[in-house]
mmCIF file of C-alpha atoms in Angstrom:
data_model
loop_
_atom_site.group_PDB
_atom_site.id
_atom_site.type_symbol
_atom_site.label_atom_id
_atom_site.label_comp_id
_atom_site.label_asym_id
_atom_site.label_seq_id
_atom_site.Cartn_x
_atom_site.Cartn_y
_atom_site.Cartn_z
ATOM 1 C CA MET A 770 135.004 73.275 68.754
ATOM 2 C CA SER A 771 137.140 71.028 66.604
ATOM 3 C CA ALA A 772 137.695 67.481 67.806
ATOM 4 C CA HIS A 773 141.468 67.808 68.038
ATOM 5 C CA CYS A 774 143.705 67.332 71.091
ATOM 6 C CA GLN A 775 146.397 69.958 71.628
ATOM 7 C CA LEU A 776 148.762 67.594 73.467
ATOM 8 C CA THR A 777 148.463 64.210 71.750
ATOM 9 C CA GLY A 778 147.212 65.469 68.384
ATOM 10 C CA SER A 779 144.438 62.867 68.219
ATOM 11 C CA LYS A 780 141.809 63.681 65.594
ATOM 12 C CA PRO A 781 138.599 62.018 64.425
ATOM 13 C CA GLY A 782 138.892 58.746 62.556
ATOM 14 C CA PHE A 783 136.540 57.877 59.738
ATOM 15 C CA GLY A 784 134.873 54.634 58.785
ATOM 16 C CA ASN A 785 131.552 53.077 57.899
ATOM 17 C CA ASN A 786 128.389 52.043 59.665
ATOM 18 C CA ILE A 787 127.435 48.641 58.310
ATOM 19 C CA SER A 788 123.758 47.746 58.533
ATOM 20 C CA HIS A 789 122.242 44.277 58.800
ATOM 21 C CA SER A 790 121.779 44.295 55.012
ATOM 22 C CA HIS A 791 125.466 45.262 54.716
ATOM 23 C CA ARG A 792 124.824 48.753 53.322
ATOM 24 C CA ARG A 793 127.618 51.140 54.269
ATOM 25 C CA THR A 794 127.177 54.737 55.352
ATOM 26 C CA SER A 795 130.012 56.965 56.467
ATOM 27 C CA ARG A 796 130.572 57.714 60.147
ATOM 28 C CA ARG A 797 133.084 59.475 62.338
ATOM 29 C CA PHE A 798 134.940 58.222 65.436
ATOM 30 C CA ASP A 799 135.511 61.297 67.607
ATOM 31 C CA PRO A 800 138.104 61.353 70.404
ATOM 32 C CA ASN A 801 136.864 62.191 73.904
ATOM 33 C CA ILE A 802 137.731 65.909 73.831
ATOM 34 C CA GLN A 803 137.329 68.077 76.934
ATOM 35 C CA ARG A 804 138.102 71.757 77.597
ATOM 36 C CA LYS A 805 140.037 72.049 80.835
ATOM 37 C CA ARG A 806 141.459 75.048 82.687
ATOM 38 C CA TYR A 807 144.824 74.735 84.438
ATOM 39 C CA TRP A 808 146.758 77.166 86.615
ATOM 40 C CA LEU A 809 150.163 77.823 85.059
ATOM 41 C CA PRO A 810 152.358 78.927 87.987
ATOM 42 C CA GLY A 811 155.367 79.878 85.848
ATOM 43 C CA GLU A 812 153.329 82.555 84.054
ATOM 44 C CA GLY A 813 150.932 83.367 86.900
ATOM 45 C CA ARG A 814 147.803 82.774 84.827
ATOM 46 C CA TYR A 815 145.211 80.194 83.860
ATOM 47 C CA VAL A 816 145.345 78.417 80.509
ATOM 48 C CA ARG A 817 142.409 76.695 78.877
ATOM 49 C CA LEU A 818 143.401 73.603 76.899
ATOM 50 C CA THR A 819 141.438 71.352 74.553
ATOM 51 C CA LEU A 820 142.546 67.857 75.565
ATOM 52 C CA SER A 821 141.486 64.265 75.109
ATOM 53 C CA ALA A 822 140.729 62.207 78.211
ATOM 54 C CA ARG A 823 144.024 60.367 77.729
ATOM 55 C CA ALA A 824 145.920 63.673 77.542
ATOM 56 C CA ILE A 825 144.322 64.846 80.813
ATOM 57 C CA LYS A 826 145.829 61.762 82.487
ATOM 58 C CA THR A 827 149.171 62.614 80.861
ATOM 59 C CA VAL A 828 149.030 66.157 82.281
ATOM 60 C CA ASP A 829 148.270 64.708 85.725
ATOM 61 C CA SER A 830 151.338 62.498 85.347
ATOM 62 C CA ILE A 831 153.966 64.881 83.881
ATOM 63 C CA GLY A 832 152.646 68.194 85.189
ATOM 64 C CA ILE A 833 151.161 71.225 83.481
ATOM 65 C CA GLU A 834 154.492 73.002 82.891
ATOM 66 C CA ALA A 835 155.917 70.037 80.948
ATOM 67 C CA ALA A 836 152.652 69.588 79.049
ATOM 68 C CA VAL A 837 152.590 73.242 77.967
ATOM 69 C CA ALA A 838 156.237 72.941 76.900
ATOM 70 C CA ARG A 839 155.304 69.927 74.725
ATOM 71 C CA ILE A 840 152.350 71.779 73.173
ATOM 72 C CA ARG A 841 154.569 74.756 72.352
ATOM 73 C CA ALA A 842 157.247 72.446 70.894
ATOM 74 C CA LEU A 843 154.573 71.028 68.571
ATOM 75 C CA GLY A 844 153.811 74.568 67.403
ATOM 76 C CA GLY A 845 150.597 75.022 69.382
ATOM 77 C CA LYS A 846 149.518 78.317 70.885
ATOM 78 C CA VAL A 847 148.872 78.421 74.640
#
């Protein structure tokens, strides 16, 4: 599963681990991605979305219908 949020579009960030001796090795900052299933009443079916924890709070706030409309406006498939 790719670490990419369908609603907010957040992706991994990249940087360096820096040791005590100041050697740098590459690392990755992954967003907190969850797979969540929502009932979509307008279509009478469940949809499974890949969302970050912040996006799950956004869906709770604006509703699943508005969230799916935003994802489709961004060109995502639901």
